[in-house]
Amino acid sequence: MVITEEMKEIGKLVSDYLKNEVTPNLREMEAAPEYPKAVYDGLLEMGLHMLGIPEEYGGLGMNRQTEIYVAEQIGKYECGIGSAFGANNSAASTIEMFGTEEQKKAYFGIMATGKLAAFCLTEPNAGSDSAAVKTKAKLVGDEYVLNGTKCFITNGGIAGVYTVFAKTAMDKGVKGISCFYVEADREGVSAGKEEDKMGIRLSNTTEVIFDEVHIPKDHLIGEEGKGFKYAMMTLDTSRPFVGAMATGLAERALDEAIKYSKERVQFGKPIASLQALQFMMADMKIQTEMAKSVVYRTAEMMDNHENYSTFSAISKVAGSDTAMKVTLDALQILGGYGYMREYPIEKMVRDAKILQIYEGTNQVQRVVISGNILR
């Protein structure tokens, strides 16, 4: 993947903003009970949530390679905020791929007012088993009536519009799932309490409750019964974003380990002179660059309209497993200091863990990969 000057400019704009607005106040923001709205507002003003939306709908019209590069830069400084914008991209991707012109105008029109979107698939009993959703959408005249509860929804309490997956036929398994868009201000839509998370604490994560929500028939995205297919294809677009953010996180962790190893003196010399640690950092670099390569390759495949499903899963696994390994190794190099909240590594470890879980656990990704290559 060729990193263009335009990509570098956008990436630097976002990373500088995070360094200036988030890094100095990170401990206070993490301890706060709510997401940092002022920081989000600044990124929304930049149009970060509209980065890949076509220009005719008010977006910036950037390609997937640019999105991936920007995700990598965000991952270096704030995976919680990165998760919020990644979830926004997932929700918007469903509409972009399967929505009508009128639906796109309506959906992206809400986003253009400075609102994030949310992707509502997960439920209390439907995590990795997405087909087990219980939320119902019953057609009554010219409206669907929506009832159910979604959980662990990123942007759940702050989104202006939701992409929602619900059963329109309870007895048809995955073929009974359909997809809808629902405005956040509709009567009967509400958000539960904000979840108290281990990591990515600067993202907003809540339940989203649909209680007798009436939506027009034209809010059905695509065809009835195709929702599960749409969800899986949407997740294919979002997993490389996770992989890219993970490689950014790994890069930052390695940088912190290198910096510390040159400054920390033990036995009369910097610990960077110890071959055991040199080899650790060499492996951290190897793993990070390998993961980045597959993420970048996937982004190229997406823009070239190649079949990227397998590479999407690989990029998510490679990126997030690398982020987990590299952040833990960085913590080990920093020793006791790495365990303290005064240093950035302990947060990186907490943030890295969720990257192996959301957007489909890495165990599920291996099922996807093996299924694809054996098919």
CSV table of C-alpha atoms in Angstrom, one decimal:
chain,number,residue,atom,x,y,z
A,1,MET,CA,0.0,0.0,0.0
A,2,VAL,CA,1.4,3.4,-1.0
A,3,ILE,CA,1.1,6.0,1.8
A,4,THR,CA,0.2,9.2,-0.1
A,5,GLU,CA,0.8,12.8,1.1
A,6,GLU,CA,-2.9,13.3,1.6
A,7,MET,CA,-3.1,10.2,3.8
A,8,LYS,CA,-0.1,11.4,5.9
A,9,GLU,CA,-1.8,14.8,6.3
A,10,ILE,CA,-5.0,13.4,7.5
A,11,GLY,CA,-3.3,10.9,9.8
A,12,LYS,CA,-1.1,13.6,11.3
A,13,LEU,CA,-4.1,15.9,11.8
A,14,VAL,CA,-5.9,13.2,13.8
A,15,SER,CA,-2.9,11.9,15.7
A,16,ASP,CA,-1.8,15.5,16.7
A,17,TYR,CA,-5.3,16.2,17.9
A,18,LEU,CA,-5.3,13.1,20.1
A,19,LYS,CA,-1.9,13.9,21.4
A,20,ASN,CA,-2.8,17.4,22.3
A,21,GLU,CA,-6.4,16.9,23.5
A,22,VAL,CA,-6.4,13.4,25.0
A,23,THR,CA,-3.0,12.4,26.1
A,24,PRO,CA,-2.4,15.2,28.7
A,25,ASN,CA,-5.8,14.5,30.3
A,26,LEU,CA,-6.1,10.8,29.8
A,27,ARG,CA,-6.2,9.6,33.4
A,28,GLU,CA,-9.0,12.1,34.2
A,29,MET,CA,-10.9,11.1,31.1
A,30,GLU,CA,-10.6,7.4,31.9
A,31,ALA,CA,-11.9,7.9,35.4
A,32,ALA,CA,-14.9,10.0,34.3
A,33,PRO,CA,-18.3,8.3,34.2
A,34,GLU,CA,-19.0,9.5,30.7
A,35,TYR,CA,-17.3,9.7,27.3
A,36,PRO,CA,-15.3,12.9,26.6
A,37,LYS,CA,-17.9,14.8,24.5
A,38,ALA,CA,-15.7,17.8,23.8
A,39,VAL,CA,-13.0,15.6,22.2
A,40,TYR,CA,-15.5,13.8,20.1
A,41,ASP,CA,-17.0,17.1,18.9
A,42,GLY,CA,-13.6,18.2,17.6
A,43,LEU,CA,-13.2,15.0,15.6
A,44,LEU,CA,-16.8,15.3,14.3
A,45,GLU,CA,-16.0,18.8,13.1
A,46,MET,CA,-13.1,17.4,11.2
A,47,GLY,CA,-15.5,15.0,9.5
A,48,LEU,CA,-13.7,11.9,10.7
A,49,HIS,CA,-17.0,10.0,11.0
A,50,MET,CA,-17.7,10.8,7.3
A,51,LEU,CA,-14.2,9.9,6.1
A,52,GLY,CA,-15.3,7.1,3.8
A,53,ILE,CA,-18.8,8.4,2.9
A,54,PRO,CA,-19.2,9.4,-0.7
A,55,GLU,CA,-19.0,13.1,-1.4
A,56,GLU,CA,-22.5,13.2,-2.9
A,57,TYR,CA,-23.9,12.4,0.6
A,58,GLY,CA,-21.8,15.0,2.4
A,59,GLY,CA,-18.8,12.7,3.1
A,60,LEU,CA,-15.1,13.1,2.4
A,61,GLY,CA,-15.1,10.2,-0.1
A,62,MET,CA,-11.8,8.6,1.0
A,63,ASN,CA,-10.9,5.1,0.0
A,64,ARG,CA,-10.5,2.1,2.4
A,65,GLN,CA,-6.7,2.5,2.3
A,66,THR,CA,-7.0,6.0,3.8
A,67,GLU,CA,-9.4,4.7,6.4
A,68,ILE,CA,-7.0,1.9,7.4
A,69,TYR,CA,-4.0,4.3,7.6
A,70,VAL,CA,-6.0,6.7,9.8
A,71,ALA,CA,-7.1,3.8,12.0
A,72,GLU,CA,-3.5,2.9,12.5
A,73,GLN,CA,-2.6,6.4,13.6
A,74,ILE,CA,-5.6,6.5,16.0
A,75,GLY,CA,-4.5,3.2,17.5
A,76,LYS,CA,-1.3,4.7,18.6
A,77,TYR,CA,-3.0,7.1,21.0
A,78,GLU,CA,-6.6,6.2,21.8
A,79,CYS,CA,-8.3,2.9,20.9
A,80,GLY,CA,-11.5,3.8,22.7
A,81,ILE,CA,-12.1,6.7,20.4
A,82,GLY,CA,-10.9,4.6,17.5
A,83,SER,CA,-13.5,2.0,18.4
A,84,ALA,CA,-16.3,4.6,18.4
A,85,PHE,CA,-15.4,5.7,14.9
A,86,GLY,CA,-14.8,2.1,13.7
A,87,ALA,CA,-18.3,1.2,14.9
A,88,ASN,CA,-19.7,4.2,13.2
A,89,ASN,CA,-18.0,3.1,9.9
A,90,SER,CA,-19.5,-0.4,10.3
A,91,ALA,CA,-23.1,1.0,10.7
A,92,ALA,CA,-22.6,3.3,7.7
A,93,SER,CA,-21.1,0.5,5.6
A,94,THR,CA,-24.3,-1.5,5.7
A,95,ILE,CA,-26.3,1.3,4.3
A,96,GLU,CA,-23.6,2.1,1.7
A,97,MET,CA,-23.5,-1.4,0.4
A,98,PHE,CA,-27.2,-2.4,0.6
A,99,GLY,CA,-29.3,0.8,1.0
A,100,THR,CA,-31.3,2.7,-1.6
A,101,GLU,CA,-30.5,6.2,-2.7
A,102,GLU,CA,-33.2,7.6,-0.5
A,103,GLN,CA,-32.0,5.6,2.5
A,104,LYS,CA,-28.4,6.8,2.0
A,105,LYS,CA,-29.6,10.4,1.8
A,106,ALA,CA,-31.6,10.0,5.0
A,107,TYR,CA,-29.0,8.0,7.0
A,108,PHE,CA,-25.9,10.0,5.9
A,109,GLY,CA,-27.9,13.2,6.3
A,110,ILE,CA,-28.3,12.5,10.0
A,111,MET,CA,-24.5,11.8,10.3
A,112,ALA,CA,-23.7,15.0,8.4
A,113,THR,CA,-25.3,17.0,11.3
A,114,GLY,CA,-22.5,15.8,13.5
A,115,LYS,CA,-24.0,12.5,14.7
A,116,LEU,CA,-22.3,9.1,15.0
A,117,ALA,CA,-24.0,5.9,13.9
A,118,ALA,CA,-24.2,2.6,15.8
A,119,PHE,CA,-24.2,-1.0,14.7
A,120,CYS,CA,-26.8,-3.0,16.7
A,121,LEU,CA,-26.2,-6.7,16.3
A,122,THR,CA,-25.1,-8.1,19.7
A,123,GLU,CA,-27.6,-9.2,22.3
A,124,PRO,CA,-27.3,-10.8,25.8
A,125,ASN,CA,-27.6,-14.3,24.2
A,126,ALA,CA,-26.3,-13.5,20.8
A,127,GLY,CA,-22.6,-12.7,20.8
A,128,SER,CA,-20.5,-14.9,18.6
A,129,ASP,CA,-23.7,-16.7,17.7
A,130,SER,CA,-25.1,-13.7,15.8
A,131,ALA,CA,-27.9,-15.9,14.4
A,132,ALA,CA,-29.4,-16.2,17.9
A,133,VAL,CA,-30.9,-12.6,17.9
A,134,LYS,CA,-34.3,-12.3,19.6
A,135,THR,CA,-35.1,-8.7,18.7
A,136,LYS,CA,-38.3,-8.8,16.7
A,137,ALA,CA,-39.6,-6.6,13.9
A,138,LYS,CA,-43.3,-7.3,13.1
A,139,LEU,CA,-44.9,-5.8,9.9
A,140,VAL,CA,-48.1,-4.1,10.8
A,141,GLY,CA,-49.7,-2.3,7.9
A,142,ASP,CA,-47.1,0.1,6.5
A,143,GLU,CA,-44.9,0.0,9.6
A,144,TYR,CA,-42.6,-2.4,11.4
A,145,VAL,CA,-42.9,-2.6,15.1
A,146,LEU,CA,-39.5,-3.3,16.7
A,147,ASN,CA,-39.1,-4.9,20.2
A,148,GLY,CA,-35.9,-6.1,21.8
A,149,THR,CA,-32.6,-5.2,23.6
A,150,LYS,CA,-29.1,-5.0,22.1
A,151,CYS,CA,-26.1,-5.0,24.4
A,152,PHE,CA,-22.4,-3.9,24.3
A,153,ILE,CA,-23.3,-1.4,21.6
A,154,THR,CA,-20.5,1.1,20.9
A,155,ASN,CA,-22.0,4.6,20.5
A,156,GLY,CA,-25.2,3.2,21.9
A,157,GLY,CA,-26.0,6.2,24.1
A,158,ILE,CA,-24.8,8.9,21.7
A,159,ALA,CA,-25.6,7.8,18.2
A,160,GLY,CA,-28.0,9.7,16.0
A,161,VAL,CA,-29.0,6.7,14.0
A,162,TYR,CA,-28.8,2.9,14.4
A,163,THR,CA,-28.3,0.0,12.0
A,164,VAL,CA,-30.4,-2.7,13.6
A,165,PHE,CA,-30.7,-6.5,13.0
A,166,ALA,CA,-34.0,-8.1,14.0
A,167,LYS,CA,-36.0,-11.3,13.4
A,168,THR,CA,-38.9,-10.8,10.9
A,169,ALA,CA,-39.5,-14.6,10.9
A,170,MET,CA,-38.8,-16.4,14.2
A,171,ASP,CA,-38.9,-19.9,12.7
A,172,LYS,CA,-36.4,-19.4,9.8
A,173,GLY,CA,-33.1,-19.2,11.7
A,174,VAL,CA,-30.5,-16.9,9.9
A,175,LYS,CA,-33.0,-16.5,7.0
A,176,GLY,CA,-35.4,-14.9,9.4
A,177,ILE,CA,-33.1,-12.0,10.2
A,178,SER,CA,-33.6,-8.6,8.5
A,179,CYS,CA,-31.9,-5.2,8.7
A,180,PHE,CA,-33.3,-1.8,9.4
A,181,TYR,CA,-32.2,1.7,10.1
A,182,VAL,CA,-33.7,3.5,13.1
A,183,GLU,CA,-33.4,7.1,14.1
A,184,ALA,CA,-32.3,7.6,17.7
A,185,ASP,CA,-35.1,10.1,18.4
A,186,ARG,CA,-38.0,7.7,17.6
A,187,GLU,CA,-40.4,7.0,20.4
A,188,GLY,CA,-39.5,3.9,22.3
A,189,VAL,CA,-35.8,4.0,21.6
A,190,SER,CA,-33.6,4.4,24.7
A,191,ALA,CA,-30.1,3.6,25.9
A,192,GLY,CA,-29.2,1.7,29.1
A,193,LYS,CA,-26.4,2.7,31.5
A,194,GLU,CA,-22.9,3.2,30.2
A,195,GLU,CA,-20.8,0.1,30.7
A,196,ASP,CA,-17.9,0.2,33.1
A,197,LYS,CA,-15.2,-1.4,30.9
A,198,MET,CA,-11.7,-2.7,31.5
A,199,GLY,CA,-10.3,-0.9,28.5
A,200,ILE,CA,-11.4,1.4,25.6
A,201,ARG,CA,-12.9,3.5,28.4
A,202,LEU,CA,-13.2,6.6,26.2
A,203,SER,CA,-15.8,4.9,24.1
A,204,ASN,CA,-19.5,5.0,24.9
A,205,THR,CA,-20.9,1.4,25.3
A,206,THR,CA,-24.5,0.8,26.4
A,207,GLU,CA,-27.6,-1.3,25.9
A,208,VAL,CA,-30.0,0.0,23.2
A,209,ILE,CA,-33.6,-0.8,24.0
A,210,PHE,CA,-36.4,-0.9,21.4
A,211,ASP,CA,-39.8,-0.8,23.0
A,212,GLU,CA,-42.7,-0.8,20.6
A,213,VAL,CA,-40.7,1.3,18.2
A,214,HIS,CA,-42.7,2.1,15.0
A,215,ILE,CA,-40.6,2.5,11.9
A,216,PRO,CA,-41.8,3.0,8.3
A,217,LYS,CA,-41.7,0.1,5.9
A,218,ASP,CA,-39.1,1.9,3.9
A,219,HIS,CA,-36.6,1.6,6.7
A,220,LEU,CA,-36.0,-2.0,5.8
A,221,ILE,CA,-32.5,-2.2,4.3
A,222,GLY,CA,-32.4,-4.5,1.3
A,223,GLU,CA,-34.7,-7.6,1.5
A,224,GLU,CA,-36.4,-9.3,4.4
A,225,GLY,CA,-34.4,-12.4,5.5
A,226,LYS,CA,-31.1,-11.1,4.1
A,227,GLY,CA,-30.0,-9.4,7.4
A,228,PHE,CA,-27.6,-12.0,8.5
A,229,LYS,CA,-25.8,-11.9,5.2
A,230,TYR,CA,-25.6,-8.1,5.3
A,231,ALA,CA,-24.2,-8.3,8.8
A,232,MET,CA,-21.5,-10.7,7.9
A,233,MET,CA,-20.5,-8.7,4.8
A,234,THR,CA,-20.4,-5.5,6.9
A,235,LEU,CA,-18.1,-7.2,9.5
A,236,ASP,CA,-15.8,-8.1,6.6
A,237,THR,CA,-15.4,-4.4,6.0
A,238,SER,CA,-14.8,-3.5,9.7
A,239,ARG,CA,-12.3,-6.1,10.7
A,240,PRO,CA,-9.4,-4.6,8.8
A,241,PHE,CA,-10.1,-1.3,10.7
A,242,VAL,CA,-9.6,-3.3,14.0
A,243,GLY,CA,-6.4,-4.9,12.6
A,244,ALA,CA,-5.0,-1.5,11.6
A,245,MET,CA,-5.8,0.1,15.0
A,246,ALA,CA,-4.1,-2.9,16.6
A,247,THR,CA,-0.9,-2.4,14.6
A,248,GLY,CA,-0.9,1.2,15.6
A,249,LEU,CA,-1.2,0.2,19.3
A,250,ALA,CA,1.6,-2.3,18.9
A,251,GLU,CA,3.9,0.3,17.2
A,252,ARG,CA,3.3,2.7,20.1
A,253,ALA,CA,4.0,0.0,22.7
A,254,LEU,CA,7.3,-0.8,21.0
A,255,ASP,CA,8.3,2.8,20.8
A,256,GLU,CA,7.6,3.2,24.5
A,257,ALA,CA,9.7,0.0,25.3
A,258,ILE,CA,12.6,1.2,23.1
A,259,LYS,CA,12.6,4.6,24.8
A,260,TYR,CA,12.5,3.2,28.3
A,261,SER,CA,15.2,0.6,27.6
A,262,LYS,CA,17.6,3.3,26.5
A,263,GLU,CA,16.9,5.4,29.7
A,264,ARG,CA,16.7,2.7,32.3
A,265,VAL,CA,20.1,1.9,33.8
A,266,GLN,CA,20.7,-1.4,35.6
A,267,PHE,CA,24.0,-3.1,36.4
A,268,GLY,CA,25.7,0.0,35.3
A,269,LYS,CA,24.4,0.3,31.8
A,270,PRO,CA,21.1,0.8,29.9
A,271,ILE,CA,18.9,-2.3,29.8
A,272,ALA,CA,18.8,-1.8,26.0
A,273,SER,CA,22.3,-3.4,26.0
A,274,LEU,CA,20.9,-6.7,27.3
A,275,GLN,CA,20.6,-9.2,24.5
A,276,ALA,CA,17.6,-10.8,26.0
A,277,LEU,CA,15.7,-7.6,25.7
A,278,GLN,CA,17.2,-6.8,22.3
A,279,PHE,CA,15.8,-10.0,21.0
A,280,MET,CA,12.4,-9.3,22.6
A,281,MET,CA,12.2,-6.0,20.8
A,282,ALA,CA,13.3,-7.5,17.5
A,283,ASP,CA,10.5,-10.0,17.7
A,284,MET,CA,8.0,-7.2,18.6
A,285,LYS,CA,9.1,-5.3,15.5
A,286,ILE,CA,8.9,-8.4,13.3
A,287,GLN,CA,5.4,-9.2,14.5
A,288,THR,CA,4.1,-5.7,14.1
A,289,GLU,CA,5.5,-5.3,10.6
A,290,MET,CA,4.1,-8.6,9.5
A,291,ALA,CA,0.6,-7.7,10.9
A,292,LYS,CA,0.7,-4.3,9.3
A,293,SER,CA,1.6,-5.9,5.9
A,294,VAL,CA,-1.5,-8.1,5.9
A,295,VAL,CA,-3.7,-5.2,7.0
A,296,TYR,CA,-2.4,-3.0,4.2
A,297,ARG,CA,-2.8,-5.8,1.7
A,298,THR,CA,-6.4,-6.3,2.8
A,299,ALA,CA,-7.1,-2.5,2.3
A,300,GLU,CA,-5.8,-2.7,-1.2
A,301,MET,CA,-8.0,-5.7,-2.0
A,302,MET,CA,-11.0,-3.8,-0.7
A,303,ASP,CA,-10.3,-0.8,-2.9
A,304,ASN,CA,-9.7,-3.2,-5.9
A,305,HIS,CA,-13.0,-4.9,-5.3
A,306,GLU,CA,-11.3,-8.3,-4.8
A,307,ASN,CA,-12.7,-11.0,-2.6
A,308,TYR,CA,-11.2,-10.0,0.7
A,309,SER,CA,-13.3,-12.0,3.3
A,310,THR,CA,-10.4,-14.3,4.3
A,311,PHE,CA,-7.9,-11.5,4.4
A,312,SER,CA,-10.3,-9.4,6.5
A,313,ALA,CA,-10.4,-12.1,9.1
A,314,ILE,CA,-6.6,-12.7,8.9
A,315,SER,CA,-5.9,-9.0,9.3
A,316,LYS,CA,-8.1,-8.8,12.4
A,317,VAL,CA,-6.5,-11.8,14.0
A,318,ALA,CA,-2.9,-10.9,13.1
A,319,GLY,CA,-3.3,-7.3,14.2
A,320,SER,CA,-5.1,-8.0,17.5
A,321,ASP,CA,-3.0,-11.0,18.5
A,322,THR,CA,0.1,-8.9,17.8
A,323,ALA,CA,-1.2,-6.0,19.8
A,324,MET,CA,-1.8,-8.2,22.8
A,325,LYS,CA,1.6,-9.9,22.6
A,326,VAL,CA,3.6,-6.7,22.0
A,327,THR,CA,1.9,-4.7,24.7
A,328,LEU,CA,2.5,-7.4,27.2
A,329,ASP,CA,6.1,-7.7,26.2
A,330,ALA,CA,6.5,-3.9,26.5
A,331,LEU,CA,5.0,-4.1,30.0
A,332,GLN,CA,7.6,-6.8,30.8
A,333,ILE,CA,10.4,-4.6,29.6
A,334,LEU,CA,9.2,-1.7,31.7
A,335,GLY,CA,8.9,-4.0,34.7
A,336,GLY,CA,7.2,-2.5,37.7
A,337,TYR,CA,6.9,0.9,36.1
A,338,GLY,CA,4.9,-0.7,33.2
A,339,TYR,CA,2.4,-1.9,35.7
A,340,MET,CA,1.8,1.6,37.1
A,341,ARG,CA,-0.8,4.0,35.7
A,342,GLU,CA,1.7,6.8,35.5
A,343,TYR,CA,3.1,5.1,32.4
A,344,PRO,CA,1.0,4.4,29.2
A,345,ILE,CA,1.7,0.7,28.9
A,346,GLU,CA,-0.9,-0.6,31.3
A,347,LYS,CA,-3.6,1.1,29.4
A,348,MET,CA,-2.4,-0.3,26.2
A,349,VAL,CA,-2.6,-3.8,27.6
A,350,ARG,CA,-6.2,-3.2,28.7
A,351,ASP,CA,-7.1,-1.7,25.3
A,352,ALA,CA,-5.4,-4.5,23.4
A,353,LYS,CA,-7.5,-7.2,25.0
A,354,ILE,CA,-10.9,-6.1,23.5
A,355,LEU,CA,-9.4,-6.1,20.0
A,356,GLN,CA,-9.2,-9.9,20.2
A,357,ILE,CA,-12.9,-10.0,21.2
A,358,TYR,CA,-15.2,-7.5,19.4
A,359,GLU,CA,-16.1,-7.6,15.7
A,360,GLY,CA,-16.0,-11.4,16.1
A,361,THR,CA,-13.6,-13.1,18.5
A,362,ASN,CA,-10.4,-14.4,17.1
A,363,GLN,CA,-11.6,-17.9,17.6
A,364,VAL,CA,-14.5,-17.2,15.3
A,365,GLN,CA,-12.2,-15.6,12.8
A,366,ARG,CA,-10.2,-18.8,12.7
A,367,VAL,CA,-13.5,-20.6,11.9
A,368,VAL,CA,-14.1,-18.1,9.1
A,369,ILE,CA,-10.6,-18.5,7.7
A,370,SER,CA,-10.6,-22.3,7.8
A,371,GLY,CA,-14.1,-22.4,6.3
A,372,ASN,CA,-13.0,-20.2,3.4
A,373,ILE,CA,-9.8,-22.0,2.6
A,374,LEU,CA,-11.4,-25.4,2.8
A,375,ARG,CA,-14.5,-24.5,0.8
